[in-house]
């Protein structure tokens, strides 16, 4: 539990895609997919709601925004055509739930934000950068890439396996557990690449070597300034993949300048109980209304 200081606003930025995918796979691994009596798949939305209210109960935000990807094509695909090309298509049962979950979120009174050409990560990065000036910001996600967004006012809440199982990263926790600063998270991925996002970094350099380089030289620039001091094998790998090193860093860097605006007054957490209950009833989620009492 994080205690709110001096009645300061606490903004919860929800990585909607992370919650939705997590909920889908957590509730479908047995082969059973929850559906309405009309046959509409709802298991991911159902699980999303449970995760959502659990986070509210745990962190008591005053404001909430939910951020979403808006299609598969972004500026990163334009920079590197193979970006995320290894991803399989979303399961058929999940497809109708992408729009449905946003409907449910809106009915609960929560602002949905996404921007074509950018990822949800970039929207979260931009909003956290803007809103931290006067508020505490918590980013709810399962994505460790978000650790680069940590500041004195921004913490990243990583969802671990199971419900109510979180790890909260601030500047001190990040350094204590990973020996990294937020900016070094980006440089680490630039060296080692990202198999999930399908960019290689420097071929032949894995996490162990990348961490050693960053620990010793602090940054990519520090390493490049000391190329002659590196072991010959490491130096040759970097020199042979210099362009991809810089491209990988650009792909890894979450943007803080997405052209989106959000005033605090527009994202106050005030559950629209009647509208949410009506939507839950429509989706045959009647049993979830009990979660309203924790909000």
PDB file of C-alpha atoms in Angstrom:
ATOM      1  CA  UNK A   1       0.000   0.000   0.000  1.00  0.00           C
ATOM      2  CA  UNK A   2       1.206   3.506  -0.840  1.00  0.00           C
ATOM      3  CA  UNK A   3       0.004   6.238   1.476  1.00  0.00           C
ATOM      4  CA  UNK A   4      -1.051   9.423  -0.255  1.00  0.00           C
ATOM      5  CA  UNK A   5       0.847  12.432   1.048  1.00  0.00           C
ATOM      6  CA  UNK A   6      -0.923  15.655   2.100  1.00  0.00           C
ATOM      7  CA  UNK A   7      -4.122  14.804   0.218  1.00  0.00           C
ATOM      8  CA  UNK A   8      -2.193  15.076  -3.032  1.00  0.00           C
ATOM      9  CA  UNK A   9      -3.984  13.977  -6.180  1.00  0.00           C
ATOM     10  CA  UNK A  10      -3.051  10.467  -7.240  1.00  0.00           C
ATOM     11  CA  UNK A  11      -3.523   9.667 -10.916  1.00  0.00           C
ATOM     12  CA  UNK A  12      -3.753   6.047 -12.024  1.00  0.00           C
ATOM     13  CA  UNK A  13      -2.745   5.590 -15.666  1.00  0.00           C
ATOM     14  CA  UNK A  14      -4.020   2.188 -16.742  1.00  0.00           C
ATOM     15  CA  UNK A  15      -2.309   0.270 -19.547  1.00  0.00           C
ATOM     16  CA  UNK A  16      -5.594  -1.013 -20.939  1.00  0.00           C
ATOM     17  CA  UNK A  17      -4.031  -3.417 -23.428  1.00  0.00           C
ATOM     18  CA  UNK A  18      -1.901  -5.047 -20.724  1.00  0.00           C
ATOM     19  CA  UNK A  19      -4.913  -5.606 -18.468  1.00  0.00           C
ATOM     20  CA  UNK A  20      -7.128  -6.866 -21.267  1.00  0.00           C
ATOM     21  CA  UNK A  21      -4.639  -9.398 -22.660  1.00  0.00           C
ATOM     22  CA  UNK A  22      -3.748 -10.567 -19.153  1.00  0.00           C
ATOM     23  CA  UNK A  23      -7.423 -11.035 -18.345  1.00  0.00           C
ATOM     24  CA  UNK A  24      -8.093 -12.914 -21.583  1.00  0.00           C
ATOM     25  CA  UNK A  25      -5.338 -15.475 -21.109  1.00  0.00           C
ATOM     26  CA  UNK A  26      -5.923 -15.832 -17.365  1.00  0.00           C
ATOM     27  CA  UNK A  27      -9.556 -16.764 -17.990  1.00  0.00           C
ATOM     28  CA  UNK A  28      -9.223 -18.838 -21.165  1.00  0.00           C
ATOM     29  CA  UNK A  29      -6.305 -21.171 -20.470  1.00  0.00           C
ATOM     30  CA  UNK A  30      -8.711 -23.973 -19.508  1.00  0.00           C
ATOM     31  CA  UNK A  31     -10.454 -23.685 -22.872  1.00  0.00           C
ATOM     32  CA  UNK A  32     -13.616 -22.121 -21.456  1.00  0.00           C
ATOM     33  CA  UNK A  33     -14.517 -18.667 -22.822  1.00  0.00           C
ATOM     34  CA  UNK A  34     -17.169 -16.714 -20.951  1.00  0.00           C
ATOM     35  CA  UNK A  35     -19.898 -15.490 -23.321  1.00  0.00           C
ATOM     36  CA  UNK A  36     -23.269 -13.787 -23.063  1.00  0.00           C
ATOM     37  CA  UNK A  37     -26.421 -15.742 -23.790  1.00  0.00           C
ATOM     38  CA  UNK A  38     -26.235 -14.225 -27.299  1.00  0.00           C
ATOM     39  CA  UNK A  39     -22.785 -15.706 -27.821  1.00  0.00           C
ATOM     40  CA  UNK A  40     -20.685 -12.525 -27.404  1.00  0.00           C
ATOM     41  CA  UNK A  41     -17.283 -13.356 -25.833  1.00  0.00           C
ATOM     42  CA  UNK A  42     -16.779 -11.339 -22.633  1.00  0.00           C
ATOM     43  CA  UNK A  43     -14.130 -13.180 -20.631  1.00  0.00           C
ATOM     44  CA  UNK A  44     -11.398 -10.550 -21.158  1.00  0.00           C
ATOM     45  CA  UNK A  45     -13.705  -7.663 -20.261  1.00  0.00           C
ATOM     46  CA  UNK A  46     -14.939  -9.543 -17.192  1.00  0.00           C
ATOM     47  CA  UNK A  47     -11.373 -10.139 -15.992  1.00  0.00           C
ATOM     48  CA  UNK A  48     -10.370  -6.584 -16.874  1.00  0.00           C
ATOM     49  CA  UNK A  49     -13.039  -5.231 -14.537  1.00  0.00           C
ATOM     50  CA  UNK A  50     -11.775  -7.427 -11.701  1.00  0.00           C
ATOM     51  CA  UNK A  51      -8.189  -6.256 -12.183  1.00  0.00           C
ATOM     52  CA  UNK A  52      -9.362  -2.654 -12.501  1.00  0.00           C
ATOM     53  CA  UNK A  53     -11.263  -2.580  -9.223  1.00  0.00           C
ATOM     54  CA  UNK A  54      -8.542  -4.483  -7.401  1.00  0.00           C
ATOM     55  CA  UNK A  55      -6.067  -1.751  -8.351  1.00  0.00           C
ATOM     56  CA  UNK A  56      -8.500   0.927  -7.207  1.00  0.00           C
ATOM     57  CA  UNK A  57      -8.954  -0.790  -3.862  1.00  0.00           C
ATOM     58  CA  UNK A  58      -5.194  -1.134  -3.461  1.00  0.00           C
ATOM     59  CA  UNK A  59      -4.067   2.334  -4.559  1.00  0.00           C
ATOM     60  CA  UNK A  60      -7.121   4.606  -3.985  1.00  0.00           C
ATOM     61  CA  UNK A  61      -6.595   6.973  -6.923  1.00  0.00           C
ATOM     62  CA  UNK A  62      -8.353  10.325  -7.153  1.00  0.00           C
ATOM     63  CA  UNK A  63      -8.107  10.316 -10.966  1.00  0.00           C
ATOM     64  CA  UNK A  64      -8.017   7.535 -13.584  1.00  0.00           C
ATOM     65  CA  UNK A  65      -7.200   7.424 -17.306  1.00  0.00           C
ATOM     66  CA  UNK A  66      -7.177   4.293 -19.437  1.00  0.00           C
ATOM     67  CA  UNK A  67      -4.815   4.232 -22.449  1.00  0.00           C
ATOM     68  CA  UNK A  68      -5.092   2.038 -25.534  1.00  0.00           C
ATOM     69  CA  UNK A  69      -3.300   1.063 -28.724  1.00  0.00           C
ATOM     70  CA  UNK A  70      -5.205   2.285 -31.759  1.00  0.00           C
ATOM     71  CA  UNK A  71      -4.245  -0.303 -34.360  1.00  0.00           C
ATOM     72  CA  UNK A  72      -1.044  -2.124 -35.214  1.00  0.00           C
ATOM     73  CA  UNK A  73       0.647   0.500 -37.395  1.00  0.00           C
ATOM     74  CA  UNK A  74       2.697   3.165 -35.608  1.00  0.00           C
ATOM     75  CA  UNK A  75       5.700   5.355 -36.305  1.00  0.00           C
ATOM     76  CA  UNK A  76       7.876   2.468 -35.072  1.00  0.00           C
ATOM     77  CA  UNK A  77       6.732   0.279 -37.967  1.00  0.00           C
ATOM     78  CA  UNK A  78       7.696   3.086 -40.312  1.00  0.00           C
ATOM     79  CA  UNK A  79      11.162   3.265 -38.731  1.00  0.00           C
ATOM     80  CA  UNK A  80      11.675  -0.514 -38.748  1.00  0.00           C
ATOM     81  CA  UNK A  81       9.417  -2.663 -40.911  1.00  0.00           C
ATOM     82  CA  UNK A  82      10.060  -5.808 -38.822  1.00  0.00           C
ATOM     83  CA  UNK A  83       8.858  -4.184 -35.601  1.00  0.00           C
ATOM     84  CA  UNK A  84       6.444  -6.603 -33.874  1.00  0.00           C
ATOM     85  CA  UNK A  85       6.169  -8.613 -37.095  1.00  0.00           C
ATOM     86  CA  UNK A  86       6.630 -11.776 -35.024  1.00  0.00           C
ATOM     87  CA  UNK A  87       3.360 -11.213 -33.143  1.00  0.00           C
ATOM     88  CA  UNK A  88       0.588 -13.665 -33.854  1.00  0.00           C
ATOM     89  CA  UNK A  89      -2.922 -12.421 -34.555  1.00  0.00           C
ATOM     90  CA  UNK A  90      -5.133 -11.826 -31.531  1.00  0.00           C
ATOM     91  CA  UNK A  91      -7.471 -14.751 -30.750  1.00  0.00           C
ATOM     92  CA  UNK A  92     -10.834 -14.485 -32.526  1.00  0.00           C
ATOM     93  CA  UNK A  93     -12.699 -14.429 -29.207  1.00  0.00           C
ATOM     94  CA  UNK A  94     -10.707 -11.381 -28.127  1.00  0.00           C
ATOM     95  CA  UNK A  95     -11.356  -9.255 -31.222  1.00  0.00           C
ATOM     96  CA  UNK A  96     -14.884  -8.040 -30.340  1.00  0.00           C
ATOM     97  CA  UNK A  97     -13.727  -7.277 -26.805  1.00  0.00           C
ATOM     98  CA  UNK A  98     -11.324  -4.490 -27.857  1.00  0.00           C
ATOM     99  CA  UNK A  99     -14.174  -2.065 -28.499  1.00  0.00           C
ATOM    100  CA  UNK A 100     -16.423  -3.579 -25.845  1.00  0.00           C
ATOM    101  CA  UNK A 101     -13.976  -2.924 -23.015  1.00  0.00           C
ATOM    102  CA  UNK A 102     -13.709   0.744 -23.985  1.00  0.00           C
ATOM    103  CA  UNK A 103     -17.501   0.990 -23.865  1.00  0.00           C
ATOM    104  CA  UNK A 104     -17.505  -0.474 -20.363  1.00  0.00           C
ATOM    105  CA  UNK A 105     -14.695   1.829 -19.210  1.00  0.00           C
ATOM    106  CA  UNK A 106     -16.552   4.871 -20.547  1.00  0.00           C
ATOM    107  CA  UNK A 107     -19.803   3.802 -18.872  1.00  0.00           C
ATOM    108  CA  UNK A 108     -17.947   3.590 -15.560  1.00  0.00           C
ATOM    109  CA  UNK A 109     -16.955   7.231 -16.031  1.00  0.00           C
ATOM    110  CA  UNK A 110     -13.310   6.712 -16.991  1.00  0.00           C
ATOM    111  CA  UNK A 111     -11.600   8.565 -19.825  1.00  0.00           C
ATOM    112  CA  UNK A 112     -10.267   6.424 -22.692  1.00  0.00           C
ATOM    113  CA  UNK A 113      -7.237   7.846 -24.489  1.00  0.00           C
ATOM    114  CA  UNK A 114      -5.387   6.591 -27.566  1.00  0.00           C
ATOM    115  CA  UNK A 115      -3.727   8.159 -30.597  1.00  0.00           C
ATOM    116  CA  UNK A 116      -3.440   6.659 -34.049  1.00  0.00           C
ATOM    117  CA  UNK A 117       0.196   6.198 -35.004  1.00  0.00           C
ATOM    118  CA  UNK A 118       1.355   5.794 -31.404  1.00  0.00           C
ATOM    119  CA  UNK A 119       1.248   3.006 -28.841  1.00  0.00           C
ATOM    120  CA  UNK A 120      -0.544   3.138 -25.518  1.00  0.00           C
ATOM    121  CA  UNK A 121       2.923   3.339 -23.927  1.00  0.00           C
ATOM    122  CA  UNK A 122       3.535   6.672 -25.647  1.00  0.00           C
ATOM    123  CA  UNK A 123       0.204   8.068 -24.445  1.00  0.00           C
ATOM    124  CA  UNK A 124       1.013   6.928 -20.919  1.00  0.00           C
ATOM    125  CA  UNK A 125       4.490   8.446 -21.138  1.00  0.00           C
ATOM    126  CA  UNK A 126       3.138  11.771 -22.371  1.00  0.00           C
ATOM    127  CA  UNK A 127       0.387  11.924 -19.759  1.00  0.00           C
ATOM    128  CA  UNK A 128       2.685  10.937 -16.895  1.00  0.00           C
ATOM    129  CA  UNK A 129       5.150  13.626 -17.973  1.00  0.00           C
ATOM    130  CA  UNK A 130       2.447  16.296 -18.107  1.00  0.00           C
ATOM    131  CA  UNK A 131       0.441  15.366 -15.044  1.00  0.00           C
ATOM    132  CA  UNK A 132       3.286  14.706 -12.608  1.00  0.00           C
ATOM    133  CA  UNK A 133       3.868  18.431 -12.111  1.00  0.00           C
ATOM    134  CA  UNK A 134       1.089  18.743  -9.544  1.00  0.00           C
ATOM    135  CA  UNK A 135       0.200  15.122  -8.766  1.00  0.00           C
ATOM    136  CA  UNK A 136       1.521  11.699  -7.915  1.00  0.00           C
ATOM    137  CA  UNK A 137       1.249   9.354 -10.890  1.00  0.00           C
ATOM    138  CA  UNK A 138       0.962   5.557 -10.774  1.00  0.00           C
ATOM    139  CA  UNK A 139       1.267   3.561 -14.008  1.00  0.00           C
ATOM    140  CA  UNK A 140      -0.531   0.204 -13.846  1.00  0.00           C
ATOM    141  CA  UNK A 141       0.941  -2.256 -16.341  1.00  0.00           C
ATOM    142  CA  UNK A 142       2.661  -5.588 -16.831  1.00  0.00           C
ATOM    143  CA  UNK A 143       5.230  -4.067 -19.181  1.00  0.00           C
ATOM    144  CA  UNK A 144       8.717  -3.540 -17.758  1.00  0.00           C
ATOM    145  CA  UNK A 145       9.509  -1.120 -20.603  1.00  0.00           C
ATOM    146  CA  UNK A 146       7.491   1.411 -18.591  1.00  0.00           C
ATOM    147  CA  UNK A 147      10.230   1.513 -15.944  1.00  0.00           C
ATOM    148  CA  UNK A 148      11.935   4.164 -18.076  1.00  0.00           C
ATOM    149  CA  UNK A 149       9.103   6.556 -17.107  1.00  0.00           C
ATOM    150  CA  UNK A 150       9.868   6.567 -13.373  1.00  0.00           C
ATOM    151  CA  UNK A 151      10.586   9.956 -11.776  1.00  0.00           C
ATOM    152  CA  UNK A 152      10.303  11.380  -8.266  1.00  0.00           C
ATOM    153  CA  UNK A 153       6.564  11.756  -8.883  1.00  0.00           C
ATOM    154  CA  UNK A 154       5.919   8.783 -11.192  1.00  0.00           C
ATOM    155  CA  UNK A 155       5.893   5.181  -9.968  1.00  0.00           C
ATOM    156  CA  UNK A 156       5.311   2.074 -12.069  1.00  0.00           C
ATOM    157  CA  UNK A 157       3.055  -0.641 -10.641  1.00  0.00           C
ATOM    158  CA  UNK A 158       3.899  -3.967 -12.286  1.00  0.00           C
ATOM    159  CA  UNK A 159       1.164  -6.589 -12.208  1.00  0.00           C
ATOM    160  CA  UNK A 160       2.604  -9.983 -11.338  1.00  0.00           C
ATOM    161  CA  UNK A 161       0.920 -13.348 -11.771  1.00  0.00           C
ATOM    162  CA  UNK A 162      -2.378 -13.568  -9.934  1.00  0.00           C
ATOM    163  CA  UNK A 163      -4.604 -10.826  -8.613  1.00  0.00           C
ATOM    164  CA  UNK A 164      -3.491  -8.358  -5.901  1.00  0.00           C
ATOM    165  CA  UNK A 165       0.141  -9.188  -6.638  1.00  0.00           C
ATOM    166  CA  UNK A 166       1.994  -5.998  -7.495  1.00  0.00           C
ATOM    167  CA  UNK A 167       5.535  -4.680  -7.454  1.00  0.00           C
ATOM    168  CA  UNK A 168       5.791  -0.904  -7.126  1.00  0.00           C
ATOM    169  CA  UNK A 169       8.912   0.585  -8.681  1.00  0.00           C
ATOM    170  CA  UNK A 170      10.203   4.022  -7.772  1.00  0.00           C
ATOM    171  CA  UNK A 171      13.704   5.399  -8.378  1.00  0.00           C
ATOM    172  CA  UNK A 172      15.128   3.645  -5.326  1.00  0.00           C
ATOM    173  CA  UNK A 173      13.461   0.290  -6.007  1.00  0.00           C
ATOM    174  CA  UNK A 174      14.535   0.331  -9.645  1.00  0.00           C
ATOM    175  CA  UNK A 175      18.167   0.863  -8.742  1.00  0.00           C
ATOM    176  CA  UNK A 176      18.105  -1.568  -5.823  1.00  0.00           C
ATOM    177  CA  UNK A 177      16.604  -4.416  -7.869  1.00  0.00           C
ATOM    178  CA  UNK A 178      18.043  -3.809 -11.329  1.00  0.00           C
ATOM    179  CA  UNK A 179      20.968  -1.409 -10.761  1.00  0.00           C
ATOM    180  CA  UNK A 180      19.508   0.884 -13.403  1.00  0.00           C
ATOM    181  CA  UNK A 181      18.264   4.442 -13.715  1.00  0.00           C
ATOM    182  CA  UNK A 182      15.166   5.066 -15.853  1.00  0.00           C
ATOM    183  CA  UNK A 183      17.188   6.295 -18.839  1.00  0.00           C
ATOM    184  CA  UNK A 184      19.470   3.270 -18.597  1.00  0.00           C
ATOM    185  CA  UNK A 185      16.424   1.029 -19.098  1.00  0.00           C
ATOM    186  CA  UNK A 186      16.290   2.396 -22.651  1.00  0.00           C
ATOM    187  CA  UNK A 187      20.005   1.869 -23.300  1.00  0.00           C
ATOM    188  CA  UNK A 188      19.812  -1.677 -21.946  1.00  0.00           C
ATOM    189  CA  UNK A 189      17.152  -2.549 -24.531  1.00  0.00           C
ATOM    190  CA  UNK A 190      19.155  -0.807 -27.250  1.00  0.00           C
ATOM    191  CA  UNK A 191      22.068  -3.167 -26.612  1.00  0.00           C
ATOM    192  CA  UNK A 192      20.169  -6.414 -26.036  1.00  0.00           C
ATOM    193  CA  UNK A 193      17.141  -5.808 -28.268  1.00  0.00           C
ATOM    194  CA  UNK A 194      13.652  -7.085 -27.556  1.00  0.00           C
ATOM    195  CA  UNK A 195      12.413 -10.433 -28.812  1.00  0.00           C
ATOM    196  CA  UNK A 196       8.787  -9.566 -27.986  1.00  0.00           C
ATOM    197  CA  UNK A 197       8.922  -6.412 -30.102  1.00  0.00           C
ATOM    198  CA  UNK A 198      11.188  -8.086 -32.665  1.00  0.00           C
ATOM    199  CA  UNK A 199      14.178  -5.786 -32.895  1.00  0.00           C
ATOM    200  CA  UNK A 200      17.686  -7.196 -32.459  1.00  0.00           C
ATOM    201  CA  UNK A 201      19.774  -4.548 -30.712  1.00  0.00           C
ATOM    202  CA  UNK A 202      23.433  -5.488 -31.081  1.00  0.00           C
ATOM    203  CA  UNK A 203      23.622  -9.070 -32.298  1.00  0.00           C
ATOM    204  CA  UNK A 204      25.634 -11.180 -29.903  1.00  0.00           C
ATOM    205  CA  UNK A 205      25.112  -8.937 -26.867  1.00  0.00           C
ATOM    206  CA  UNK A 206      22.679 -10.300 -24.328  1.00  0.00           C
ATOM    207  CA  UNK A 207      21.353  -8.963 -21.047  1.00  0.00           C
ATOM    208  CA  UNK A 208      24.393  -9.912 -18.976  1.00  0.00           C
ATOM    209  CA  UNK A 209      26.880  -8.113 -21.241  1.00  0.00           C
ATOM    210  CA  UNK A 210      24.530  -5.164 -21.730  1.00  0.00           C
ATOM    211  CA  UNK A 211      24.157  -4.698 -17.965  1.00  0.00           C
ATOM    212  CA  UNK A 212      27.925  -4.883 -17.524  1.00  0.00           C
ATOM    213  CA  UNK A 213      28.497  -2.245 -20.202  1.00  0.00           C
ATOM    214  CA  UNK A 214      25.935   0.124 -18.705  1.00  0.00           C
ATOM    215  CA  UNK A 215      27.227  -0.444 -15.180  1.00  0.00           C
ATOM    216  CA  UNK A 216      30.767   0.411 -16.254  1.00  0.00           C
ATOM    217  CA  UNK A 217      30.143   3.195 -18.778  1.00  0.00           C
ATOM    218  CA  UNK A 218      26.699   4.493 -17.715  1.00  0.00           C
ATOM    219  CA  UNK A 219      25.246   4.944 -21.217  1.00  0.00           C
ATOM    220  CA  UNK A 220      25.567   4.132 -24.909  1.00  0.00           C
ATOM    221  CA  UNK A 221      27.570   7.316 -25.370  1.00  0.00           C
ATOM    222  CA  UNK A 222      29.877   6.287 -22.545  1.00  0.00           C
ATOM    223  CA  UNK A 223      30.472   2.941 -24.241  1.00  0.00           C
ATOM    224  CA  UNK A 224      31.109   4.503 -27.633  1.00  0.00           C
ATOM    225  CA  UNK A 225      33.593   6.944 -26.084  1.00  0.00           C
ATOM    226  CA  UNK A 226      35.469   3.944 -24.680  1.00  0.00           C
ATOM    227  CA  UNK A 227      35.309   1.512 -27.597  1.00  0.00           C
ATOM    228  CA  UNK A 228      39.078   1.038 -27.531  1.00  0.00           C
ATOM    229  CA  UNK A 229      38.858  -0.123 -23.909  1.00  0.00           C
ATOM    230  CA  UNK A 230      36.242  -2.796 -24.594  1.00  0.00           C
ATOM    231  CA  UNK A 231      37.104  -6.453 -25.211  1.00  0.00           C
ATOM    232  CA  UNK A 232      37.777  -6.940 -28.904  1.00  0.00           C
ATOM    233  CA  UNK A 233      34.789  -9.250 -29.398  1.00  0.00           C
ATOM    234  CA  UNK A 234      32.369  -6.774 -27.797  1.00  0.00           C
ATOM    235  CA  UNK A 235      33.824  -3.819 -29.679  1.00  0.00           C
ATOM    236  CA  UNK A 236      33.535  -5.588 -33.024  1.00  0.00           C
ATOM    237  CA  UNK A 237      29.892  -6.492 -32.350  1.00  0.00           C
ATOM    238  CA  UNK A 238      29.037  -2.886 -31.546  1.00  0.00           C
ATOM    239  CA  UNK A 239      30.922  -1.527 -34.544  1.00  0.00           C
ATOM    240  CA  UNK A 240      29.203  -3.996 -36.874  1.00  0.00           C
ATOM    241  CA  UNK A 241      25.747  -3.094 -35.538  1.00  0.00           C
ATOM    242  CA  UNK A 242      26.103   0.627 -34.863  1.00  0.00           C
ATOM    243  CA  UNK A 243      23.105   1.660 -36.958  1.00  0.00           C
ATOM    244  CA  UNK A 244      20.860  -0.956 -35.348  1.00  0.00           C
ATOM    245  CA  UNK A 245      22.076   0.080 -31.885  1.00  0.00           C
ATOM    246  CA  UNK A 246      20.812   3.618 -32.421  1.00  0.00           C
ATOM    247  CA  UNK A 247      17.643   2.445 -34.151  1.00  0.00           C
ATOM    248  CA  UNK A 248      16.900   0.014 -31.310  1.00  0.00           C
ATOM    249  CA  UNK A 249      17.271   2.807 -28.767  1.00  0.00           C
ATOM    250  CA  UNK A 250      14.810   4.920 -30.733  1.00  0.00           C
ATOM    251  CA  UNK A 251      12.341   2.023 -30.885  1.00  0.00           C
ATOM    252  CA  UNK A 252      12.713   1.382 -27.141  1.00  0.00           C
ATOM    253  CA  UNK A 253      12.225   4.999 -26.113  1.00  0.00           C
ATOM    254  CA  UNK A 254       8.669   5.785 -25.016  1.00  0.00           C
ATOM    255  CA  UNK A 255       7.592   9.135 -26.398  1.00  0.00           C
ATOM    256  CA  UNK A 256       6.667  12.015 -24.098  1.00  0.00           C
ATOM    257  CA  UNK A 257       5.302  14.330 -26.781  1.00  0.00           C
ATOM    258  CA  UNK A 258       2.190  12.665 -28.196  1.00  0.00           C
ATOM    259  CA  UNK A 259      -0.253  15.422 -29.255  1.00  0.00           C
ATOM    260  CA  UNK A 260      -2.895  14.638 -26.646  1.00  0.00           C
ATOM    261  CA  UNK A 261      -4.412  16.875 -24.012  1.00  0.00           C
ATOM    262  CA  UNK A 262      -6.068  15.908 -20.754  1.00  0.00           C
ATOM    263  CA  UNK A 263      -7.152  18.237 -17.982  1.00  0.00           C
ATOM    264  CA  UNK A 264      -7.294  16.845 -14.459  1.00  0.00           C
ATOM    265  CA  UNK A 265     -10.940  17.827 -14.176  1.00  0.00           C
ATOM    266  CA  UNK A 266     -11.755  15.434 -17.028  1.00  0.00           C
ATOM    267  CA  UNK A 267     -10.384  12.345 -15.306  1.00  0.00           C
ATOM    268  CA  UNK A 268     -11.639  12.556 -11.716  1.00  0.00           C
ATOM    269  CA  UNK A 269     -12.556   9.090 -10.485  1.00  0.00           C
ATOM    270  CA  UNK A 270     -16.263   9.184  -9.745  1.00  0.00           C
ATOM    271  CA  UNK A 271     -17.900   5.871 -10.590  1.00  0.00           C
ATOM    272  CA  UNK A 272     -21.109   6.260 -12.585  1.00  0.00           C
ATOM    273  CA  UNK A 273     -22.864   3.528 -10.649  1.00  0.00           C
ATOM    274  CA  UNK A 274     -26.190   3.469 -12.474  1.00  0.00           C
ATOM    275  CA  UNK A 275     -24.648   3.558 -15.967  1.00  0.00           C
ATOM    276  CA  UNK A 276     -22.031   0.948 -15.041  1.00  0.00           C
ATOM    277  CA  UNK A 277     -24.634  -1.325 -13.421  1.00  0.00           C
ATOM    278  CA  UNK A 278     -26.803  -1.100 -16.527  1.00  0.00           C
ATOM    279  CA  UNK A 279     -23.858  -2.041 -18.751  1.00  0.00           C
ATOM    280  CA  UNK A 280     -22.878  -4.897 -16.447  1.00  0.00           C
ATOM    281  CA  UNK A 281     -26.456  -6.181 -16.560  1.00  0.00           C
ATOM    282  CA  UNK A 282     -26.438  -6.003 -20.368  1.00  0.00           C
ATOM    283  CA  UNK A 283     -23.252  -8.099 -20.448  1.00  0.00           C
ATOM    284  CA  UNK A 284     -24.560 -10.499 -17.777  1.00  0.00           C
ATOM    285  CA  UNK A 285     -21.935  -9.366 -15.272  1.00  0.00           C
ATOM    286  CA  UNK A 286     -24.439  -8.864 -12.463  1.00  0.00           C
ATOM    287  CA  UNK A 287     -22.149 -10.441  -9.871  1.00  0.00           C
ATOM    288  CA  UNK A 288     -19.482  -7.783 -10.431  1.00  0.00           C
ATOM    289  CA  UNK A 289     -21.672  -4.970  -9.127  1.00  0.00           C
ATOM    290  CA  UNK A 290     -20.414  -5.896  -5.638  1.00  0.00           C
ATOM    291  CA  UNK A 291     -17.045  -4.479  -6.684  1.00  0.00           C
ATOM    292  CA  UNK A 292     -18.561  -0.982  -6.687  1.00  0.00           C
ATOM    293  CA  UNK A 293     -18.364  -0.983  -2.894  1.00  0.00           C
ATOM    294  CA  UNK A 294     -14.558  -0.899  -2.978  1.00  0.00           C
ATOM    295  CA  UNK A 295     -14.351   2.107  -5.303  1.00  0.00           C
TER     296      UNK A 295
END
